Amino acid sequence: MNTPPEDWEQKPTGEEAAPPGDKTASQTAPGTPVAIEDWTLAELIDQFLRAPGVTWTAFRDILRVPADDAAALSSTDERRAASIAGGHGGLTLLRTAQPIFEIPAQPLTAQEAEIRQREAAAFILRIAALFIALYGSSILAAERIEQYGLHVGAPYLLGGFLLWLASELYVSWPSLQKWWKSRGNRAAAPLTADQTLDVSEENGVNLRVRLVLGGGGLAFSIMTGVFTSGNVFRLEGAMAWFISIGLWVAAFAPAGWGWLPTWRRVRLHPDPTFVALLAIMLVGLFFRVNELSRIPPEMTSDHVEKLLDSQRILNGNPQVFFPNNGGREPFQMYAMALFSRLPGLGMNFDTLKLLSALEGVLTLPVLWWMAREVIGRDKSKPGNLVGLALAALVAVSYWHTALSRLGLRIVLTPLVTALLVIFLSRALRTNRRGSFILAGLALGFGLYTYQAVRMLPVVVVAGVALAVIFKARTWGERRRYVQHLAVLVIVSAVVFVPLLTFWIQFPNSFWMRTEGRLLGDDIILARNEAGQLVERQATLQERMDAFRANLPVLLDNIRNALLMYNWKGDVLWFNGVPNRAAMDTFTGALLVVGLGAWLARLVRGRDVVDWLLPLMLFVMLLPSAFSIAYPIENPSATRTSGTLPEAYLFAALPLAMLAGSAARLLPKRGMIVGGGLAVLILFGAASSNYSSYFTDYYDAYFESSPAPYSEAGAYLRGFAESGGGFGNAFMLAYPYWWDHRAVGIEAGLLDWPGGIVDPDGDAGEQSAADGVPRFLYLASQVGGLYRFDPDKDILFFYAIQDVQSERRLQELFPTGYWQVVYSNKPGDDFKVFRVPALGREAFINFAAQNGAAG
């Protein structure tokens, strides 16, 4: 089948690309001129001071020089850069010296002039498309009712999308005509260096050595399973785990492949890209740590569980998987345990938020790297530009800011997803085993972060399937793809061994959070012949009937999830402003036109990675869309966090394209115009997102959060420090009220045992206060910080509406008195009941009279 050429747009000049293996084209000897378009501002000023006449003439003549490419951001035939060096993908921020000052003396030809005119017209069309989409996006943001919001604003979004597509078609029309005329005579294009399918990875490698390494890896993997059984991460299990990973990687590693040569090429240099990325990270840091102690304002039980699990690790109970609270992956708890040991931190809510905030900041350079890898390592300038746009949009993103400051492990999902995209992209394009190994490591370790990552294996299989079907040209290449997929699966499985052991031993706990009901329940209730309700396994027919019944719900969930970026987002106050779209109006408009730009890129480039990313976005939406039993929980800003890198990449592409077009079309002021346009859009997005998070999100969280734990914790600490003692303070449980553990944590105590919740297990008790005598007696029998001292005052926290507990406390302690503690949070006032010290003899009588000592 004939397909459009890879460039699909005419080159405005006739410069020849150097062969992939020609090192002279990518290495510049001292004194070799460098193209004026590639200069930094400092280099331009320096050269102007040295030779003002020549420099001015060259700068002026750029207007007569056609653009490098009318679609440089999506062409696959741009000048190669050595920014990511060698086959192992070393990363560098150093600018590559390129031959320059090669400005043609002759004016533009008629064909070149037409190309320049087409790009100028396309630039105007694209600006118009963006403004139309922005107008539609603003309509959606103003009215969250479908009839007045979605139905009115969607046509403008569609118009912006179609107009951008028209600009792509217009600028590419000459190349399309040329391709159509020559479609029957085109030979297959040779592979570039980035795309070469390596067939010599075994050279110089002894098969016997590989078998020995593999055998050792298998032995240590078995030891890992044995030593991590019972959900305990013992020291010997951790050592066996890391050794097994190293041995398996060594067994599969291609000849000459290693970490040291790769990281030797990682060099940081204060060039414009590095400076811009550093500035973006500083902006991202501001969004993620500004007023961190105030927003989010209060803990929830999820935060309590994370803190207690992290403390259990420090207390000598390291687990592979944390089955409480629905089951959670362990990485964040271990990270928190280590992070809390740093000076000045500790195990508290602020440290929990700071850790996830820093993880969010670290995600930004990885996203830049991801965009550079996806756009192509031979397209260093467009890759850098799209990467910077992507990092900048996410840096000021309300969605990612909320995830970063939430204090939970969810923020790791975009990071893991971006890392997998980096290595999987390289693997699919080169079919090199080393890249598949890195992708396997990213996937395997990623499974220890958040449950949404469990969808990434589907992405890997889909990517390899696309490569086998559409990229590989021979059966040998297809076989190598399948072999390398097997390597990826083995490597990721080796990393997964501790979790796999837990899965085998405790399957219900492992799948508790991720069980969907698309096919109904495994176990159903039915009546037997005697009319009794019994449990039985669902039949295949019953599962199919459930599927047919649930399919409309799934389709509706998918629709709502796809609309979350521009229309309505998560309804839960904990994850964001209820119903607020995941993206601001500016980024949402960029996403719409970006989908048009990406569609043109798909047709133009025919790259499996480009085709995989939209599919990946859809797959990573499914953890939210599969909420069949509770469709109100869809879309979820947390479960869809795996779509964040792809969605923002699509949004970053048109922003970078507009900035790049402006720089090419207006050589004298193009960088200022292009940069100014990008800064203007980013400033609009940042302003909107700042207001969304630091005002609207704070208000929603503050109004809906379960309790003023920080105020109660301060009250508890004040009571203890004023002579009352932590062992003499208690909280009486009440339905849907406080978590006593959160009160203790806010007071600086992770193990405060003062919650009275019906200690006797007597369902007939009318209130928690009925268990007070027994609870006080038991507390008097323990030692340490939490021992009840009858010679000190007693304090009870209880709900303001719990009149039964108040009445019971007055009966038990006639000398006690209650008071209302007014909270800064409206509607969350609470009561305390204070009892003067009983004295030891009076307490003994009290316990005997109430049967507490029995």
PDB file of N, CA and C in Angstrom, residues 205-278:
ATOM      1  N   VAL A 205      29.170 -12.159  22.772  1.00  0.00           N
ATOM      2  CA  VAL A 205      28.574 -12.564  24.036  1.00  0.00           C
ATOM      3  C   VAL A 205      28.528 -14.081  24.099  1.00  0.00           C
ATOM      4  N   ASN A 206      29.044 -14.623  25.175  1.00  0.00           N
ATOM      5  CA  ASN A 206      29.082 -16.067  25.366  1.00  0.00           C
ATOM      6  C   ASN A 206      27.717 -16.545  25.863  1.00  0.00           C
ATOM      7  N   LEU A 207      27.086 -17.447  25.104  1.00  0.00           N
ATOM      8  CA  LEU A 207      25.772 -17.963  25.475  1.00  0.00           C
ATOM      9  C   LEU A 207      25.830 -18.684  26.805  1.00  0.00           C
ATOM     10  N   ARG A 208      26.950 -19.372  27.049  1.00  0.00           N
ATOM     11  CA  ARG A 208      27.068 -20.094  28.319  1.00  0.00           C
ATOM     12  C   ARG A 208      27.043 -19.124  29.503  1.00  0.00           C
ATOM     13  N   VAL A 209      27.676 -17.970  29.330  1.00  0.00           N
ATOM     14  CA  VAL A 209      27.660 -16.963  30.393  1.00  0.00           C
ATOM     15  C   VAL A 209      26.239 -16.475  30.646  1.00  0.00           C
ATOM     16  N   ARG A 210      25.484 -16.289  29.560  1.00  0.00           N
ATOM     17  CA  ARG A 210      24.096 -15.840  29.713  1.00  0.00           C
ATOM     18  C   ARG A 210      23.269 -16.884  30.469  1.00  0.00           C
ATOM     19  N   LEU A 211      23.486 -18.156  30.153  1.00  0.00           N
ATOM     20  CA  LEU A 211      22.732 -19.213  30.822  1.00  0.00           C
ATOM     21  C   LEU A 211      23.064 -19.265  32.308  1.00  0.00           C
ATOM     22  N   VAL A 212      24.325 -19.079  32.625  1.00  0.00           N
ATOM     23  CA  VAL A 212      24.731 -19.072  34.035  1.00  0.00           C
ATOM     24  C   VAL A 212      24.080 -17.904  34.769  1.00  0.00           C
ATOM     25  N   LEU A 213      24.129 -16.714  34.135  1.00  0.00           N
ATOM     26  CA  LEU A 213      23.518 -15.536  34.754  1.00  0.00           C
ATOM     27  C   LEU A 213      22.010 -15.727  34.908  1.00  0.00           C
ATOM     28  N   GLY A 214      21.376 -16.288  33.866  1.00  0.00           N
ATOM     29  CA  GLY A 214      19.942 -16.535  33.952  1.00  0.00           C
ATOM     30  C   GLY A 214      19.599 -17.551  35.024  1.00  0.00           C
ATOM     31  N   GLY A 215      20.411 -18.593  35.135  1.00  0.00           N
ATOM     32  CA  GLY A 215      20.169 -19.582  36.179  1.00  0.00           C
ATOM     33  C   GLY A 215      20.315 -18.983  37.564  1.00  0.00           C
ATOM     34  N   GLY A 216      21.339 -18.148  37.730  1.00  0.00           N
ATOM     35  CA  GLY A 216      21.490 -17.469  39.017  1.00  0.00           C
ATOM     36  C   GLY A 216      20.339 -16.531  39.301  1.00  0.00           C
ATOM     37  N   GLY A 217      19.893 -15.823  38.260  1.00  0.00           N
ATOM     38  CA  GLY A 217      18.748 -14.936  38.441  1.00  0.00           C
ATOM     39  C   GLY A 217      17.509 -15.696  38.839  1.00  0.00           C
ATOM     40  N   LEU A 218      17.287 -16.863  38.223  1.00  0.00           N
ATOM     41  CA  LEU A 218      16.123 -17.673  38.575  1.00  0.00           C
ATOM     42  C   LEU A 218      16.198 -18.130  40.023  1.00  0.00           C
ATOM     43  N   ALA A 219      17.391 -18.547  40.450  1.00  0.00           N
ATOM     44  CA  ALA A 219      17.545 -19.013  41.828  1.00  0.00           C
ATOM     45  C   ALA A 219      17.253 -17.888  42.824  1.00  0.00           C
ATOM     46  N   PHE A 220      17.793 -16.713  42.546  1.00  0.00           N
ATOM     47  CA  PHE A 220      17.556 -15.599  43.464  1.00  0.00           C
ATOM     48  C   PHE A 220      16.116 -15.107  43.391  1.00  0.00           C
ATOM     49  N   SER A 221      15.459 -15.248  42.250  1.00  0.00           N
ATOM     50  CA  SER A 221      14.044 -14.882  42.173  1.00  0.00           C
ATOM     51  C   SER A 221      13.207 -15.814  43.049  1.00  0.00           C
ATOM     52  N   ILE A 222      13.551 -17.097  43.033  1.00  0.00           N
ATOM     53  CA  ILE A 222      12.839 -18.053  43.910  1.00  0.00           C
ATOM     54  C   ILE A 222      13.083 -17.700  45.372  1.00  0.00           C
ATOM     55  N   MET A 223      14.344 -17.370  45.681  1.00  0.00           N
ATOM     56  CA  MET A 223      14.658 -16.951  47.053  1.00  0.00           C
ATOM     57  C   MET A 223      13.874 -15.694  47.435  1.00  0.00           C
ATOM     58  N   THR A 224      13.721 -14.767  46.482  1.00  0.00           N
ATOM     59  CA  THR A 224      12.955 -13.557  46.752  1.00  0.00           C
ATOM     60  C   THR A 224      11.527 -13.899  47.122  1.00  0.00           C
ATOM     61  N   GLY A 225      10.908 -14.813  46.367  1.00  0.00           N
ATOM     62  CA  GLY A 225       9.541 -15.215  46.679  1.00  0.00           C
ATOM     63  C   GLY A 225       9.427 -15.865  48.037  1.00  0.00           C
ATOM     64  N   VAL A 226      10.419 -16.685  48.371  1.00  0.00           N
ATOM     65  CA  VAL A 226      10.390 -17.370  49.673  1.00  0.00           C
ATOM     66  C   VAL A 226      10.560 -16.379  50.814  1.00  0.00           C
ATOM     67  N   PHE A 227      11.528 -15.469  50.674  1.00  0.00           N
ATOM     68  CA  PHE A 227      11.840 -14.538  51.763  1.00  0.00           C
ATOM     69  C   PHE A 227      10.845 -13.388  51.897  1.00  0.00           C
ATOM     70  N   THR A 228      10.002 -13.187  50.885  1.00  0.00           N
ATOM     71  CA  THR A 228       8.971 -12.132  50.999  1.00  0.00           C
ATOM     72  C   THR A 228       7.580 -12.728  51.198  1.00  0.00           C
ATOM     73  N   SER A 229       7.509 -14.017  51.410  1.00  0.00           N
ATOM     74  CA  SER A 229       6.207 -14.645  51.640  1.00  0.00           C
ATOM     75  C   SER A 229       5.639 -14.172  52.974  1.00  0.00           C
ATOM     76  N   GLY A 230       4.340 -14.263  53.100  1.00  0.00           N
ATOM     77  CA  GLY A 230       3.697 -13.796  54.319  1.00  0.00           C
ATOM     78  C   GLY A 230       3.598 -12.288  54.395  1.00  0.00           C
ATOM     79  N   ASN A 231       3.843 -11.600  53.267  1.00  0.00           N
ATOM     80  CA  ASN A 231       3.736 -10.136  53.201  1.00  0.00           C
ATOM     81  C   ASN A 231       4.725  -9.437  54.126  1.00  0.00           C
ATOM     82  N   VAL A 232       5.959  -9.944  54.140  1.00  0.00           N
ATOM     83  CA  VAL A 232       7.014  -9.326  54.940  1.00  0.00           C
ATOM     84  C   VAL A 232       8.223  -9.086  54.037  1.00  0.00           C
ATOM     85  N   PHE A 233       8.710  -7.852  54.016  1.00  0.00           N
ATOM     86  CA  PHE A 233       9.890  -7.512  53.226  1.00  0.00           C
ATOM     87  C   PHE A 233      11.125  -7.630  54.112  1.00  0.00           C
ATOM     88  N   ARG A 234      11.611  -8.853  54.262  1.00  0.00           N
ATOM     89  CA  ARG A 234      12.782  -9.082  55.097  1.00  0.00           C
ATOM     90  C   ARG A 234      14.043  -8.581  54.398  1.00  0.00           C
ATOM     91  N   LEU A 235      15.101  -8.362  55.160  1.00  0.00           N
ATOM     92  CA  LEU A 235      16.362  -7.884  54.599  1.00  0.00           C
ATOM     93  C   LEU A 235      16.903  -8.866  53.578  1.00  0.00           C
ATOM     94  N   GLU A 236      16.874 -10.170  53.903  1.00  0.00           N
ATOM     95  CA  GLU A 236      17.386 -11.167  52.966  1.00  0.00           C
ATOM     96  C   GLU A 236      16.527 -11.211  51.694  1.00  0.00           C
ATOM     97  N   GLY A 237      15.215 -10.946  51.843  1.00  0.00           N
ATOM     98  CA  GLY A 237      14.354 -10.903  50.672  1.00  0.00           C
ATOM     99  C   GLY A 237      14.680  -9.727  49.776  1.00  0.00           C
ATOM    100  N   ALA A 238      14.940  -8.559  50.370  1.00  0.00           N
ATOM    101  CA  ALA A 238      15.302  -7.384  49.580  1.00  0.00           C
ATOM    102  C   ALA A 238      16.628  -7.584  48.863  1.00  0.00           C
ATOM    103  N   MET A 239      17.600  -8.187  49.559  1.00  0.00           N
ATOM    104  CA  MET A 239      18.903  -8.437  48.927  1.00  0.00           C
ATOM    105  C   MET A 239      18.762  -9.418  47.768  1.00  0.00           C
ATOM    106  N   ALA A 240      18.019 -10.501  47.986  1.00  0.00           N
ATOM    107  CA  ALA A 240      17.813 -11.478  46.912  1.00  0.00           C
ATOM    108  C   ALA A 240      17.082 -10.839  45.736  1.00  0.00           C
ATOM    109  N   TRP A 241      16.157  -9.944  46.029  1.00  0.00           N
ATOM    110  CA  TRP A 241      15.383  -9.256  44.988  1.00  0.00           C
ATOM    111  C   TRP A 241      16.290  -8.423  44.089  1.00  0.00           C
ATOM    112  N   PHE A 242      17.111  -7.586  44.689  1.00  0.00           N
ATOM    113  CA  PHE A 242      17.991  -6.726  43.897  1.00  0.00           C
ATOM    114  C   PHE A 242      19.038  -7.551  43.130  1.00  0.00           C
ATOM    115  N   ILE A 243      19.558  -8.594  43.762  1.00  0.00           N
ATOM    116  CA  ILE A 243      20.539  -9.441  43.068  1.00  0.00           C
ATOM    117  C   ILE A 243      19.890 -10.139  41.877  1.00  0.00           C
ATOM    118  N   SER A 244      18.665 -10.626  42.072  1.00  0.00           N
ATOM    119  CA  SER A 244      17.975 -11.314  40.971  1.00  0.00           C
ATOM    120  C   SER A 244      17.740 -10.369  39.802  1.00  0.00           C
ATOM    121  N   ILE A 245      17.367  -9.136  40.097  1.00  0.00           N
ATOM    122  CA  ILE A 245      17.149  -8.159  39.020  1.00  0.00           C
ATOM    123  C   ILE A 245      18.442  -7.912  38.256  1.00  0.00           C
ATOM    124  N   GLY A 246      19.535  -7.725  38.997  1.00  0.00           N
ATOM    125  CA  GLY A 246      20.811  -7.493  38.346  1.00  0.00           C
ATOM    126  C   GLY A 246      21.253  -8.662  37.477  1.00  0.00           C
ATOM    127  N   LEU A 247      21.060  -9.876  37.965  1.00  0.00           N
ATOM    128  CA  LEU A 247      21.475 -11.051  37.203  1.00  0.00           C
ATOM    129  C   LEU A 247      20.630 -11.231  35.942  1.00  0.00           C
ATOM    130  N   TRP A 248      19.326 -11.037  36.053  1.00  0.00           N
ATOM    131  CA  TRP A 248      18.467 -11.180  34.871  1.00  0.00           C
ATOM    132  C   TRP A 248      18.786 -10.119  33.830  1.00  0.00           C
ATOM    133  N   VAL A 249      19.008  -8.886  34.276  1.00  0.00           N
ATOM    134  CA  VAL A 249      19.359  -7.821  33.326  1.00  0.00           C
ATOM    135  C   VAL A 249      20.682  -8.139  32.637  1.00  0.00           C
ATOM    136  N   ALA A 250      21.652  -8.616  33.410  1.00  0.00           N
ATOM    137  CA  ALA A 250      22.946  -8.979  32.822  1.00  0.00           C
ATOM    138  C   ALA A 250      22.798 -10.140  31.839  1.00  0.00           C
ATOM    139  N   ALA A 251      21.895 -11.072  32.141  1.00  0.00           N
ATOM    140  CA  ALA A 251      21.713 -12.218  31.259  1.00  0.00           C
ATOM    141  C   ALA A 251      21.131 -11.804  29.915  1.00  0.00           C
ATOM    142  N   PHE A 252      20.284 -10.802  29.908  1.00  0.00           N
ATOM    143  CA  PHE A 252      19.634 -10.365  28.666  1.00  0.00           C
ATOM    144  C   PHE A 252      20.335  -9.190  27.991  1.00  0.00           C
ATOM    145  N   ALA A 253      21.259  -8.552  28.680  1.00  0.00           N
ATOM    146  CA  ALA A 253      21.854  -7.325  28.154  1.00  0.00           C
ATOM    147  C   ALA A 253      22.579  -7.591  26.835  1.00  0.00           C
ATOM    148  N   PRO A 254      22.382  -6.739  25.822  1.00  0.00           N
ATOM    149  CA  PRO A 254      23.114  -6.893  24.564  1.00  0.00           C
ATOM    150  C   PRO A 254      24.591  -6.615  24.746  1.00  0.00           C
ATOM    151  N   ALA A 255      25.366  -7.036  23.796  1.00  0.00           N
ATOM    152  CA  ALA A 255      26.813  -6.871  23.869  1.00  0.00           C
ATOM    153  C   ALA A 255      27.171  -5.396  23.966  1.00  0.00           C
ATOM    154  N   GLY A 256      28.060  -5.074  24.902  1.00  0.00           N
ATOM    155  CA  GLY A 256      28.527  -3.709  25.043  1.00  0.00           C
ATOM    156  C   GLY A 256      27.556  -2.770  25.714  1.00  0.00           C
ATOM    157  N   TRP A 257      26.437  -3.306  26.173  1.00  0.00           N
ATOM    158  CA  TRP A 257      25.411  -2.455  26.781  1.00  0.00           C
ATOM    159  C   TRP A 257      25.667  -2.345  28.262  1.00  0.00           C
ATOM    160  N   GLY A 258      25.522  -1.145  28.791  1.00  0.00           N
ATOM    161  CA  GLY A 258      25.723  -0.950  30.220  1.00  0.00           C
ATOM    162  C   GLY A 258      25.241   0.410  30.644  1.00  0.00           C
ATOM    163  N   TRP A 259      25.215   0.595  31.956  1.00  0.00           N
ATOM    164  CA  TRP A 259      24.724   1.866  32.493  1.00  0.00           C
ATOM    165  C   TRP A 259      25.787   2.951  32.436  1.00  0.00           C
ATOM    166  N   LEU A 260      27.046   2.584  32.708  1.00  0.00           N
ATOM    167  CA  LEU A 260      28.083   3.616  32.823  1.00  0.00           C
ATOM    168  C   LEU A 260      28.289   4.385  31.534  1.00  0.00           C
ATOM    169  N   PRO A 261      28.403   3.729  30.378  1.00  0.00           N
ATOM    170  CA  PRO A 261      28.556   4.517  29.154  1.00  0.00           C
ATOM    171  C   PRO A 261      27.381   5.446  28.903  1.00  0.00           C
ATOM    172  N   THR A 262      26.169   5.019  29.297  1.00  0.00           N
ATOM    173  CA  THR A 262      24.992   5.860  29.080  1.00  0.00           C
ATOM    174  C   THR A 262      25.061   7.113  29.932  1.00  0.00           C
ATOM    175  N   TRP A 263      25.331   6.944  31.226  1.00  0.00           N
ATOM    176  CA  TRP A 263      25.288   8.091  32.120  1.00  0.00           C
ATOM    177  C   TRP A 263      26.511   8.977  32.000  1.00  0.00           C
ATOM    178  N   ARG A 264      27.570   8.479  31.389  1.00  0.00           N
ATOM    179  CA  ARG A 264      28.697   9.367  31.120  1.00  0.00           C
ATOM    180  C   ARG A 264      28.315  10.445  30.124  1.00  0.00           C
ATOM    181  N   ARG A 265      27.294  10.161  29.318  1.00  0.00           N
ATOM    182  CA  ARG A 265      26.870  11.149  28.333  1.00  0.00           C
ATOM    183  C   ARG A 265      25.859  12.138  28.891  1.00  0.00           C
ATOM    184  N   VAL A 266      25.452  11.940  30.155  1.00  0.00           N
ATOM    185  CA  VAL A 266      24.521  12.873  30.763  1.00  0.00           C
ATOM    186  C   VAL A 266      25.313  14.069  31.262  1.00  0.00           C
ATOM    187  N   ARG A 267      25.199  15.185  30.555  1.00  0.00           N
ATOM    188  CA  ARG A 267      25.939  16.380  30.919  1.00  0.00           C
ATOM    189  C   ARG A 267      24.979  17.551  31.037  1.00  0.00           C
ATOM    190  N   LEU A 268      25.169  18.320  32.066  1.00  0.00           N
ATOM    191  CA  LEU A 268      24.350  19.500  32.263  1.00  0.00           C
ATOM    192  C   LEU A 268      25.192  20.724  31.944  1.00  0.00           C
ATOM    193  N   HIS A 269      24.609  21.626  31.189  1.00  0.00           N
ATOM    194  CA  HIS A 269      25.318  22.816  30.777  1.00  0.00           C
ATOM    195  C   HIS A 269      24.314  23.958  30.702  1.00  0.00           C
ATOM    196  N   PRO A 270      24.667  25.138  31.190  1.00  0.00           N
ATOM    197  CA  PRO A 270      23.699  26.241  31.207  1.00  0.00           C
ATOM    198  C   PRO A 270      23.429  26.836  29.837  1.00  0.00           C
ATOM    199  N   ASP A 271      22.945  26.005  28.914  1.00  0.00           N
ATOM    200  CA  ASP A 271      22.529  26.521  27.614  1.00  0.00           C
ATOM    201  C   ASP A 271      21.065  26.954  27.729  1.00  0.00           C
ATOM    202  N   PRO A 272      20.484  27.549  26.683  1.00  0.00           N
ATOM    203  CA  PRO A 272      19.104  28.053  26.804  1.00  0.00           C
ATOM    204  C   PRO A 272      18.093  26.999  27.222  1.00  0.00           C
ATOM    205  N   THR A 273      18.229  25.769  26.713  1.00  0.00           N
ATOM    206  CA  THR A 273      17.268  24.724  27.096  1.00  0.00           C
ATOM    207  C   THR A 273      17.360  24.433  28.591  1.00  0.00           C
ATOM    208  N   PHE A 274      18.567  24.316  29.089  1.00  0.00           N
ATOM    209  CA  PHE A 274      18.759  24.031  30.512  1.00  0.00           C
ATOM    210  C   PHE A 274      18.206  25.168  31.367  1.00  0.00           C
ATOM    211  N   VAL A 275      18.506  26.388  30.970  1.00  0.00           N
ATOM    212  CA  VAL A 275      18.021  27.537  31.736  1.00  0.00           C
ATOM    213  C   VAL A 275      16.495  27.587  31.720  1.00  0.00           C
ATOM    214  N   ALA A 276      15.901  27.366  30.543  1.00  0.00           N
ATOM    215  CA  ALA A 276      14.445  27.392  30.444  1.00  0.00           C
ATOM    216  C   ALA A 276      13.823  26.289  31.285  1.00  0.00           C
ATOM    217  N   LEU A 277      14.407  25.086  31.233  1.00  0.00           N
ATOM    218  CA  LEU A 277      13.858  23.977  32.015  1.00  0.00           C
ATOM    219  C   LEU A 277      13.998  24.247  33.504  1.00  0.00           C
ATOM    220  N   LEU A 278      15.112  24.838  33.906  1.00  0.00           N
ATOM    221  CA  LEU A 278      15.304  25.178  35.315  1.00  0.00           C
ATOM    222  C   LEU A 278      14.275  26.211  35.764  1.00  0.00           C
TER     223      LEU A 278
END
